[in-house]
């Protein structure tokens, strides 16, 4: 959704009806994850993608039908001998796509409220009925609060819920689950009874969560940091560059970073928010900065802590950290020397190496060439 957000906001603001196709389930190998979207308006213009090209043509035709009044539909695409080179996924997986239209001014306004929340990087979840004993396409937008409201005139900044799935019990159950999924950054299908009963299968609901972008904090305002900040932004991180030296920590040197901070690294890290999605890249390789910074970093729940330096530098760094009281379990969290072995030489190549290791750490990849492996390319979601 974020990749076509400006285009969707423009259509809502102009009152332009369009159909939105959303990947709601993936089985096996597939190009896009649940939540990928494609929009088609009455003029035939297209935004986004649901499969990278495999089934876009057919989804386009379904979207035109739905926009013309056919009603919301869930369509499935897989692979068979007959359709592998027609309408199907040549990668061998199966996807399910919900296609629904936003035509009336009320529908466009409701969607615009959700898009405003996403654009503001505020946490929000959208629940949509897929099938069963509730209206397909019914929507409920959920914010992280214990006091939901159901006013259709709620402003984008209001905590609570907007819309309904049909019954008060179903709304309550889905709101509760959506908040839990939002806290964990999960997206997927949940099933309920018609009135929200647990452990029943009457209603399938797709819950798409939109959490604020994860953070990348880069310490050390050097050339490698500039390249790492650029690739971090490209990967969707909210990037902060921190360095204590005013001459180096400048906006001109780091134009793609979301913020450039002039502070002692450990002081800044101890005062800023770090969660389990945050990645920390320590590129200073200077003991007076590194040791207090890493002591602070290892106290956080950060997903990844990468540290630049040679093997000799890293060995010396470990000795200093042990002297500072850091135990072996904590030291094992350090990715150092930072990055995967790609043979990188330039700052840009090193940044690719660091990004590759972050991706590998996040998804559990092997780091080996795909041509040397067997089995599914896209790992189980």
Tab-separated table of C-alpha atoms in Angstrom:
chain	number	residue	atom	x	y	z
A	1	UNK	CA	0.000	0.000	0.000
A	2	UNK	CA	2.758	2.460	0.908
A	3	UNK	CA	4.359	2.195	-2.535
A	4	UNK	CA	1.251	3.626	-4.264
A	5	UNK	CA	-0.012	5.743	-1.364
A	6	UNK	CA	0.252	9.152	-3.096
A	7	UNK	CA	-1.659	7.892	-6.122
A	8	UNK	CA	-4.452	6.445	-3.966
A	9	UNK	CA	-4.696	9.640	-1.924
A	10	UNK	CA	-4.949	11.699	-5.105
A	11	UNK	CA	-7.828	9.563	-6.393
A	12	UNK	CA	-9.686	9.787	-3.092
A	13	UNK	CA	-9.197	13.557	-2.959
A	14	UNK	CA	-10.472	13.943	-6.516
A	15	UNK	CA	-13.456	11.662	-5.893
A	16	UNK	CA	-12.278	9.249	-8.606
A	17	UNK	CA	-13.853	5.781	-8.212
A	18	UNK	CA	-11.485	2.842	-8.459
A	19	UNK	CA	-11.220	-0.851	-7.675
A	20	UNK	CA	-8.549	-2.102	-5.288
A	21	UNK	CA	-7.148	-5.626	-5.611
A	22	UNK	CA	-5.376	-6.915	-2.490
A	23	UNK	CA	-3.391	-10.122	-2.027
A	24	UNK	CA	-4.989	-11.732	1.040
A	25	UNK	CA	-3.308	-15.150	1.112
A	26	UNK	CA	-0.216	-16.790	-0.313
A	27	UNK	CA	0.430	-20.529	-0.498
A	28	UNK	CA	3.832	-21.796	-1.520
A	29	UNK	CA	6.076	-19.702	-3.743
A	30	UNK	CA	4.677	-16.353	-4.901
A	31	UNK	CA	6.152	-12.987	-5.906
A	32	UNK	CA	4.225	-10.698	-3.502
A	33	UNK	CA	3.231	-11.005	0.145
A	34	UNK	CA	-0.280	-10.586	1.578
A	35	UNK	CA	-1.147	-6.908	1.554
A	36	UNK	CA	0.245	-6.154	-1.922
A	37	UNK	CA	-2.261	-4.032	-3.837
A	38	UNK	CA	-3.174	-2.902	-7.347
A	39	UNK	CA	-5.664	-0.139	-8.147
A	40	UNK	CA	-7.651	0.222	-11.377
A	41	UNK	CA	-9.821	3.275	-12.092
A	42	UNK	CA	-12.570	3.875	-14.636
A	43	UNK	CA	-10.148	5.293	-17.188
A	44	UNK	CA	-8.195	2.036	-17.082
A	45	UNK	CA	-5.084	3.427	-15.381
A	46	UNK	CA	-3.263	1.037	-13.055
A	47	UNK	CA	-1.252	1.565	-9.881
A	48	UNK	CA	0.734	-1.138	-8.111
A	49	UNK	CA	1.027	-4.875	-8.572
A	50	UNK	CA	-0.267	-8.079	-6.985
A	51	UNK	CA	2.079	-10.577	-8.602
A	52	UNK	CA	4.846	-8.791	-10.456
A	53	UNK	CA	3.106	-9.440	-13.777
A	54	UNK	CA	1.953	-13.070	-13.629
A	55	UNK	CA	-1.782	-12.483	-13.189
A	56	UNK	CA	-2.154	-8.721	-13.498
A	57	UNK	CA	-4.045	-8.980	-16.784
A	58	UNK	CA	-6.819	-11.117	-15.323
A	59	UNK	CA	-6.970	-9.107	-12.083
A	60	UNK	CA	-7.340	-5.997	-14.236
A	61	UNK	CA	-10.406	-7.477	-15.957
A	62	UNK	CA	-11.927	-8.557	-12.630
A	63	UNK	CA	-11.302	-5.066	-11.246
A	64	UNK	CA	-13.101	-3.485	-14.213
A	65	UNK	CA	-16.084	-5.803	-13.633
A	66	UNK	CA	-16.187	-5.008	-9.906
A	67	UNK	CA	-15.915	-1.294	-10.629
A	68	UNK	CA	-18.851	-1.626	-13.026
A	69	UNK	CA	-21.020	-2.983	-10.210
A	70	UNK	CA	-20.334	-6.735	-10.061
A	71	UNK	CA	-19.683	-6.617	-6.310
A	72	UNK	CA	-16.580	-7.586	-4.294
A	73	UNK	CA	-14.915	-10.884	-5.238
A	74	UNK	CA	-12.150	-13.120	-3.974
A	75	UNK	CA	-10.280	-14.779	-6.847
A	76	UNK	CA	-7.572	-17.445	-6.665
A	77	UNK	CA	-4.634	-17.996	-8.976
A	78	UNK	CA	-2.399	-21.040	-9.038
A	79	UNK	CA	-0.461	-23.029	-11.593
A	80	UNK	CA	-1.525	-25.844	-13.883
A	81	UNK	CA	-0.325	-27.192	-17.219
A	82	UNK	CA	-3.113	-25.320	-18.976
A	83	UNK	CA	-2.613	-21.955	-17.327
A	84	UNK	CA	1.107	-21.791	-16.595
A	85	UNK	CA	1.680	-19.474	-19.533
A	86	UNK	CA	-1.768	-17.912	-19.465
A	87	UNK	CA	-3.369	-16.832	-16.214
A	88	UNK	CA	-1.272	-18.416	-13.498
A	89	UNK	CA	1.832	-18.177	-11.368
A	90	UNK	CA	4.795	-19.649	-13.167
A	91	UNK	CA	6.680	-19.668	-9.856
A	92	UNK	CA	4.432	-22.516	-8.673
A	93	UNK	CA	2.478	-20.925	-5.838
A	94	UNK	CA	-1.113	-19.883	-5.247
A	95	UNK	CA	-2.449	-16.471	-4.289
A	96	UNK	CA	-5.895	-15.263	-3.298
A	97	UNK	CA	-6.877	-11.721	-4.244
A	98	UNK	CA	-9.755	-9.637	-2.890
A	99	UNK	CA	-11.115	-7.140	-5.408
A	100	UNK	CA	-13.508	-4.458	-4.199
A	101	UNK	CA	-14.551	-1.023	-5.449
A	102	UNK	CA	-14.548	2.400	-3.832
A	103	UNK	CA	-17.195	4.360	-5.695
A	104	UNK	CA	-19.300	6.550	-3.401
A	105	UNK	CA	-17.976	9.665	-1.737
A	106	UNK	CA	-18.489	7.998	1.658
A	107	UNK	CA	-16.395	4.981	0.631
A	108	UNK	CA	-13.644	7.185	-0.751
A	109	UNK	CA	-13.681	9.342	2.389
A	110	UNK	CA	-13.396	6.272	4.640
A	111	UNK	CA	-10.457	4.975	2.620
A	112	UNK	CA	-8.855	8.432	2.641
A	113	UNK	CA	-8.982	8.412	6.449
A	114	UNK	CA	-7.052	5.133	6.493
A	115	UNK	CA	-4.536	6.421	3.938
A	116	UNK	CA	-3.956	9.539	6.054
A	117	UNK	CA	-3.092	7.371	9.052
A	118	UNK	CA	-0.678	5.295	6.986
A	119	UNK	CA	0.936	8.427	5.519
A	120	UNK	CA	1.399	9.839	9.022
A	121	UNK	CA	3.190	6.608	10.101
A	122	UNK	CA	0.531	5.974	12.743
A	123	UNK	CA	-0.196	2.336	13.652
A	124	UNK	CA	-3.483	1.088	12.197
A	125	UNK	CA	-5.088	-2.168	11.065
A	126	UNK	CA	-7.738	-2.759	8.395
A	127	UNK	CA	-10.032	-5.793	8.672
A	128	UNK	CA	-12.026	-6.880	5.593
A	129	UNK	CA	-14.552	-9.705	5.283
A	130	UNK	CA	-13.561	-12.218	2.616
A	131	UNK	CA	-16.357	-14.779	2.798
A	132	UNK	CA	-18.972	-16.479	4.951
A	133	UNK	CA	-21.865	-15.233	7.047
A	134	UNK	CA	-21.010	-11.540	6.639
A	135	UNK	CA	-20.928	-9.119	3.714
A	136	UNK	CA	-17.855	-9.643	1.522
A	137	UNK	CA	-15.815	-6.453	1.460
A	138	UNK	CA	-17.164	-5.042	4.736
A	139	UNK	CA	-14.372	-3.060	6.422
A	140	UNK	CA	-13.315	-2.159	9.936
A	141	UNK	CA	-10.358	0.167	10.580
A	142	UNK	CA	-8.793	-0.375	14.003
A	143	UNK	CA	-6.444	1.815	16.037
A	144	UNK	CA	-4.412	0.586	19.051
A	145	UNK	CA	-6.601	1.525	22.021
A	146	UNK	CA	-8.716	-0.308	24.584
A	147	UNK	CA	-11.673	2.053	24.066
A	148	UNK	CA	-13.019	1.552	20.527
A	149	UNK	CA	-15.592	3.871	19.045
A	150	UNK	CA	-17.734	3.230	16.004
A	151	UNK	CA	-18.503	6.751	14.808
A	152	UNK	CA	-18.252	6.962	11.013
A	153	UNK	CA	-17.160	10.590	11.442
A	154	UNK	CA	-14.100	9.755	13.546
A	155	UNK	CA	-11.102	11.822	12.475
A	156	UNK	CA	-7.904	10.096	11.288
A	157	UNK	CA	-6.189	10.962	14.575
A	158	UNK	CA	-8.935	9.488	16.757
A	159	UNK	CA	-8.103	6.300	18.600
A	160	UNK	CA	-10.690	3.594	18.139
A	161	UNK	CA	-12.433	1.819	15.252
A	162	UNK	CA	-14.108	3.030	12.072
A	163	UNK	CA	-16.744	1.059	10.140
A	164	UNK	CA	-18.358	-2.303	10.868
A	165	UNK	CA	-18.202	-5.913	9.739
A	166	UNK	CA	-21.893	-6.424	10.384
A	167	UNK	CA	-22.419	-7.388	14.016
A	168	UNK	CA	-21.292	-5.936	17.311
A	169	UNK	CA	-19.817	-9.242	18.457
A	170	UNK	CA	-17.813	-9.722	15.263
A	171	UNK	CA	-16.549	-6.136	15.439
A	172	UNK	CA	-15.427	-6.628	19.053
A	173	UNK	CA	-13.615	-9.903	18.384
A	174	UNK	CA	-11.885	-8.641	15.256
A	175	UNK	CA	-10.918	-5.373	16.947
A	176	UNK	CA	-9.290	-7.284	19.791
A	177	UNK	CA	-7.386	-9.618	17.465
A	178	UNK	CA	-6.396	-6.823	15.087
A	179	UNK	CA	-4.798	-4.909	17.944
A	180	UNK	CA	-2.808	-7.964	18.927
A	181	UNK	CA	-1.673	-8.481	15.328
A	182	UNK	CA	-0.790	-4.804	15.021
A	183	UNK	CA	1.410	-4.997	18.109
A	184	UNK	CA	3.293	-7.921	16.531
A	185	UNK	CA	3.343	-6.534	12.981
A	186	UNK	CA	1.341	-9.509	11.648
A	187	UNK	CA	-0.968	-9.653	8.625
A	188	UNK	CA	-3.240	-12.584	7.771
A	189	UNK	CA	-6.658	-14.242	7.717
A	190	UNK	CA	-8.642	-14.840	10.917
A	191	UNK	CA	-11.850	-16.898	11.192
A	192	UNK	CA	-14.858	-16.388	13.461
A	193	UNK	CA	-18.456	-17.247	14.057
A	194	UNK	CA	-21.063	-14.871	12.654
A	195	UNK	CA	-21.138	-12.993	15.968
A	196	UNK	CA	-17.418	-13.157	16.688
A	197	UNK	CA	-17.322	-16.571	18.341
A	198	UNK	CA	-13.834	-18.006	18.682
A	199	UNK	CA	-12.801	-21.341	17.182
A	200	UNK	CA	-15.510	-21.140	14.534
A	201	UNK	CA	-15.146	-20.909	10.747
A	202	UNK	CA	-18.251	-19.070	9.523
A	203	UNK	CA	-16.554	-15.781	8.583
A	204	UNK	CA	-13.088	-15.258	7.045
A	205	UNK	CA	-11.579	-11.844	7.786
A	206	UNK	CA	-8.353	-10.486	6.296
A	207	UNK	CA	-6.461	-8.276	8.752
A	208	UNK	CA	-3.819	-6.022	7.218
A	209	UNK	CA	-1.646	-4.143	9.694
A	210	UNK	CA	0.264	-0.952	9.044
A	211	UNK	CA	2.925	-0.301	11.644
A	212	UNK	CA	5.315	2.662	11.421
A	213	UNK	CA	8.422	1.861	9.374
A	214	UNK	CA	11.167	0.087	11.333
A	215	UNK	CA	14.177	2.154	12.347
A	216	UNK	CA	17.747	1.934	11.123
A	217	UNK	CA	20.205	3.816	13.335
A	218	UNK	CA	23.622	4.365	11.748
A	219	UNK	CA	26.458	5.505	14.000
A	220	UNK	CA	29.508	7.149	12.457
A	221	UNK	CA	29.217	9.867	9.782
A	222	UNK	CA	31.603	8.311	7.259
A	223	UNK	CA	31.271	7.433	3.569
A	224	UNK	CA	30.128	3.908	4.416
A	225	UNK	CA	27.414	5.423	6.610
A	226	UNK	CA	26.144	7.584	3.730
A	227	UNK	CA	25.846	4.526	1.492
A	228	UNK	CA	24.221	2.470	4.271
A	229	UNK	CA	21.729	5.270	4.949
A	230	UNK	CA	20.773	5.343	1.264
A	231	UNK	CA	20.149	1.614	1.050
A	232	UNK	CA	18.328	1.664	4.390
A	233	UNK	CA	15.894	4.233	3.017
A	234	UNK	CA	15.491	2.157	-0.137
A	235	UNK	CA	14.552	-0.874	2.012
A	236	UNK	CA	11.873	1.117	3.824
A	237	UNK	CA	13.619	1.925	7.088
A	238	UNK	CA	13.302	5.246	8.883
A	239	UNK	CA	16.989	6.127	8.950
A	240	UNK	CA	18.816	8.105	11.626
A	241	UNK	CA	22.522	8.958	11.332
A	242	UNK	CA	24.295	9.888	14.561
A	243	UNK	CA	27.783	11.257	15.116
A	244	UNK	CA	29.300	13.525	17.781
A	245	UNK	CA	31.307	15.556	15.266
A	246	UNK	CA	29.404	18.613	13.943
A	247	UNK	CA	31.572	18.885	10.847
A	248	UNK	CA	30.590	15.373	9.733
A	249	UNK	CA	26.997	14.990	10.950
A	250	UNK	CA	25.394	17.331	8.420
A	251	UNK	CA	22.261	17.173	6.289
A	252	UNK	CA	24.340	17.835	3.173
A	253	UNK	CA	26.322	14.638	3.724
A	254	UNK	CA	23.229	12.525	4.409
A	255	UNK	CA	20.391	13.872	2.238
A	256	UNK	CA	18.394	10.605	2.246
A	257	UNK	CA	18.408	10.125	6.035
A	258	UNK	CA	15.216	10.965	7.901
A	259	UNK	CA	17.230	12.657	10.606
A	260	UNK	CA	20.868	13.523	11.324
A	261	UNK	CA	21.757	13.769	15.012
A	262	UNK	CA	24.828	15.390	16.554
A	263	UNK	CA	25.390	13.645	19.868
A	264	UNK	CA	27.620	11.160	21.606
A	265	UNK	CA	26.415	7.805	20.244
A	266	UNK	CA	25.744	6.056	23.565
A	267	UNK	CA	23.945	9.119	24.966
A	268	UNK	CA	21.669	9.250	21.947
A	269	UNK	CA	20.955	5.518	21.950
A	270	UNK	CA	20.056	5.486	25.628
A	271	UNK	CA	17.588	8.325	25.073
A	272	UNK	CA	15.885	7.131	21.865
A	273	UNK	CA	13.279	4.458	21.172
A	274	UNK	CA	14.572	1.047	20.098
A	275	UNK	CA	12.231	-1.889	19.507
A	276	UNK	CA	12.508	-5.453	18.223
A	277	UNK	CA	12.397	-4.267	14.584
A	278	UNK	CA	15.202	-1.714	14.919
A	279	UNK	CA	18.531	-2.366	13.218
A	280	UNK	CA	21.705	-0.723	14.527
A	281	UNK	CA	24.793	-0.244	12.358
A	282	UNK	CA	27.933	0.836	14.215
A	283	UNK	CA	30.410	2.096	11.617
A	284	UNK	CA	32.704	4.191	13.831
A	285	UNK	CA	35.299	1.500	14.721
A	286	UNK	CA	36.740	3.799	17.379
A	287	UNK	CA	36.937	2.284	20.917
A	288	UNK	CA	36.011	5.499	22.760
A	289	UNK	CA	32.748	5.533	20.808
A	290	UNK	CA	32.197	1.821	20.227
A	291	UNK	CA	32.492	0.346	23.698
A	292	UNK	CA	29.952	2.541	25.568
A	293	UNK	CA	27.703	2.480	22.489
A	294	UNK	CA	27.699	-1.302	22.213
A	295	UNK	CA	27.147	-1.730	25.949
A	296	UNK	CA	24.005	0.391	25.498
A	297	UNK	CA	22.990	-1.347	22.258
A	298	UNK	CA	23.210	-4.812	23.790
A	299	UNK	CA	20.727	-3.749	26.472
A	300	UNK	CA	18.108	-3.033	23.801
A	301	UNK	CA	15.812	-5.512	22.003
A	302	UNK	CA	17.220	-4.451	18.602
A	303	UNK	CA	16.778	-7.047	15.851
A	304	UNK	CA	20.288	-6.580	14.482
A	305	UNK	CA	23.500	-4.974	15.739
A	306	UNK	CA	26.162	-4.825	13.037
A	307	UNK	CA	29.637	-3.495	13.821
A	308	UNK	CA	32.301	-2.492	11.290
A	309	UNK	CA	35.947	-3.378	11.718
A	310	UNK	CA	38.614	-5.939	10.913
A	311	UNK	CA	38.831	-9.273	12.710
A	312	UNK	CA	41.679	-7.874	14.811
A	313	UNK	CA	39.598	-4.803	15.676
A	314	UNK	CA	36.651	-7.013	16.571
A	315	UNK	CA	38.807	-9.243	18.796
A	316	UNK	CA	40.099	-6.169	20.647
A	317	UNK	CA	36.544	-4.837	20.891
A	318	UNK	CA	35.270	-8.090	22.431
A	319	UNK	CA	38.019	-7.950	25.065
A	320	UNK	CA	37.054	-4.381	25.978
A	321	UNK	CA	33.374	-5.310	26.178
A	322	UNK	CA	34.130	-8.256	28.447
A	323	UNK	CA	36.077	-5.897	30.694
A	324	UNK	CA	32.971	-3.684	30.737
A	325	UNK	CA	30.946	-6.622	32.069
A	326	UNK	CA	29.180	-7.797	28.905
A	327	UNK	CA	28.508	-11.550	28.981
A	328	UNK	CA	29.039	-14.052	26.172
A	329	UNK	CA	25.353	-14.420	25.341
A	330	UNK	CA	25.122	-10.705	24.687
A	331	UNK	CA	28.351	-10.651	22.674
A	332	UNK	CA	26.949	-13.383	20.425
A	333	UNK	CA	24.329	-10.897	19.203
A	334	UNK	CA	26.964	-8.785	17.463
A	335	UNK	CA	27.268	-9.153	13.689
A	336	UNK	CA	30.953	-8.358	13.250
A	337	UNK	CA	32.779	-7.983	10.970
A	338	UNK	CA	29.569	-6.525	9.559
A	339	UNK	CA	27.916	-7.818	6.374
A	340	UNK	CA	27.910	-10.913	4.189
A	341	UNK	CA	30.976	-12.035	2.259
A	342	UNK	CA	30.274	-10.512	-1.172
A	343	UNK	CA	33.823	-9.376	-1.853
A	344	UNK	CA	32.695	-5.769	-1.331
A	345	UNK	CA	35.287	-3.003	-1.767
A	346	UNK	CA	33.540	0.362	-2.149
A	347	UNK	CA	31.254	2.007	0.435
A	348	UNK	CA	28.279	1.257	-1.817
A	349	UNK	CA	29.211	-2.412	-2.169
A	350	UNK	CA	29.758	-2.628	1.586
A	351	UNK	CA	26.304	-1.135	2.132
A	352	UNK	CA	24.810	-3.861	-0.090
A	353	UNK	CA	26.694	-6.435	1.998
A	354	UNK	CA	25.291	-4.974	5.222
A	355	UNK	CA	21.761	-4.815	3.778
A	356	UNK	CA	22.034	-8.430	2.629
A	357	UNK	CA	22.964	-9.539	6.138
A	358	UNK	CA	20.074	-7.561	7.649
A	359	UNK	CA	17.637	-9.225	5.219
A	360	UNK	CA	19.135	-12.659	5.884
A	361	UNK	CA	18.847	-12.117	9.638
A	362	UNK	CA	15.245	-10.963	9.335
A	363	UNK	CA	13.966	-13.825	7.193
A	364	UNK	CA	16.329	-16.659	8.076
A	365	UNK	CA	17.982	-17.062	4.696
A	366	UNK	CA	21.142	-19.078	4.211
A	367	UNK	CA	23.162	-16.385	2.480
A	368	UNK	CA	24.134	-18.924	-0.183
A	369	UNK	CA	23.487	-18.583	-3.942
A	370	UNK	CA	19.963	-19.724	-4.816
A	371	UNK	CA	21.412	-21.793	-7.655
A	372	UNK	CA	23.154	-24.018	-5.095
A	373	UNK	CA	19.921	-24.721	-3.202
A	374	UNK	CA	16.761	-26.747	-3.816
A	375	UNK	CA	13.188	-26.186	-2.713
A	376	UNK	CA	11.024	-23.068	-2.631
A	377	UNK	CA	12.702	-19.747	-3.388
A	378	UNK	CA	10.175	-17.748	-1.380
A	379	UNK	CA	10.224	-18.943	2.213
A	380	UNK	CA	7.044	-19.741	4.144
A	381	UNK	CA	5.358	-16.513	5.243
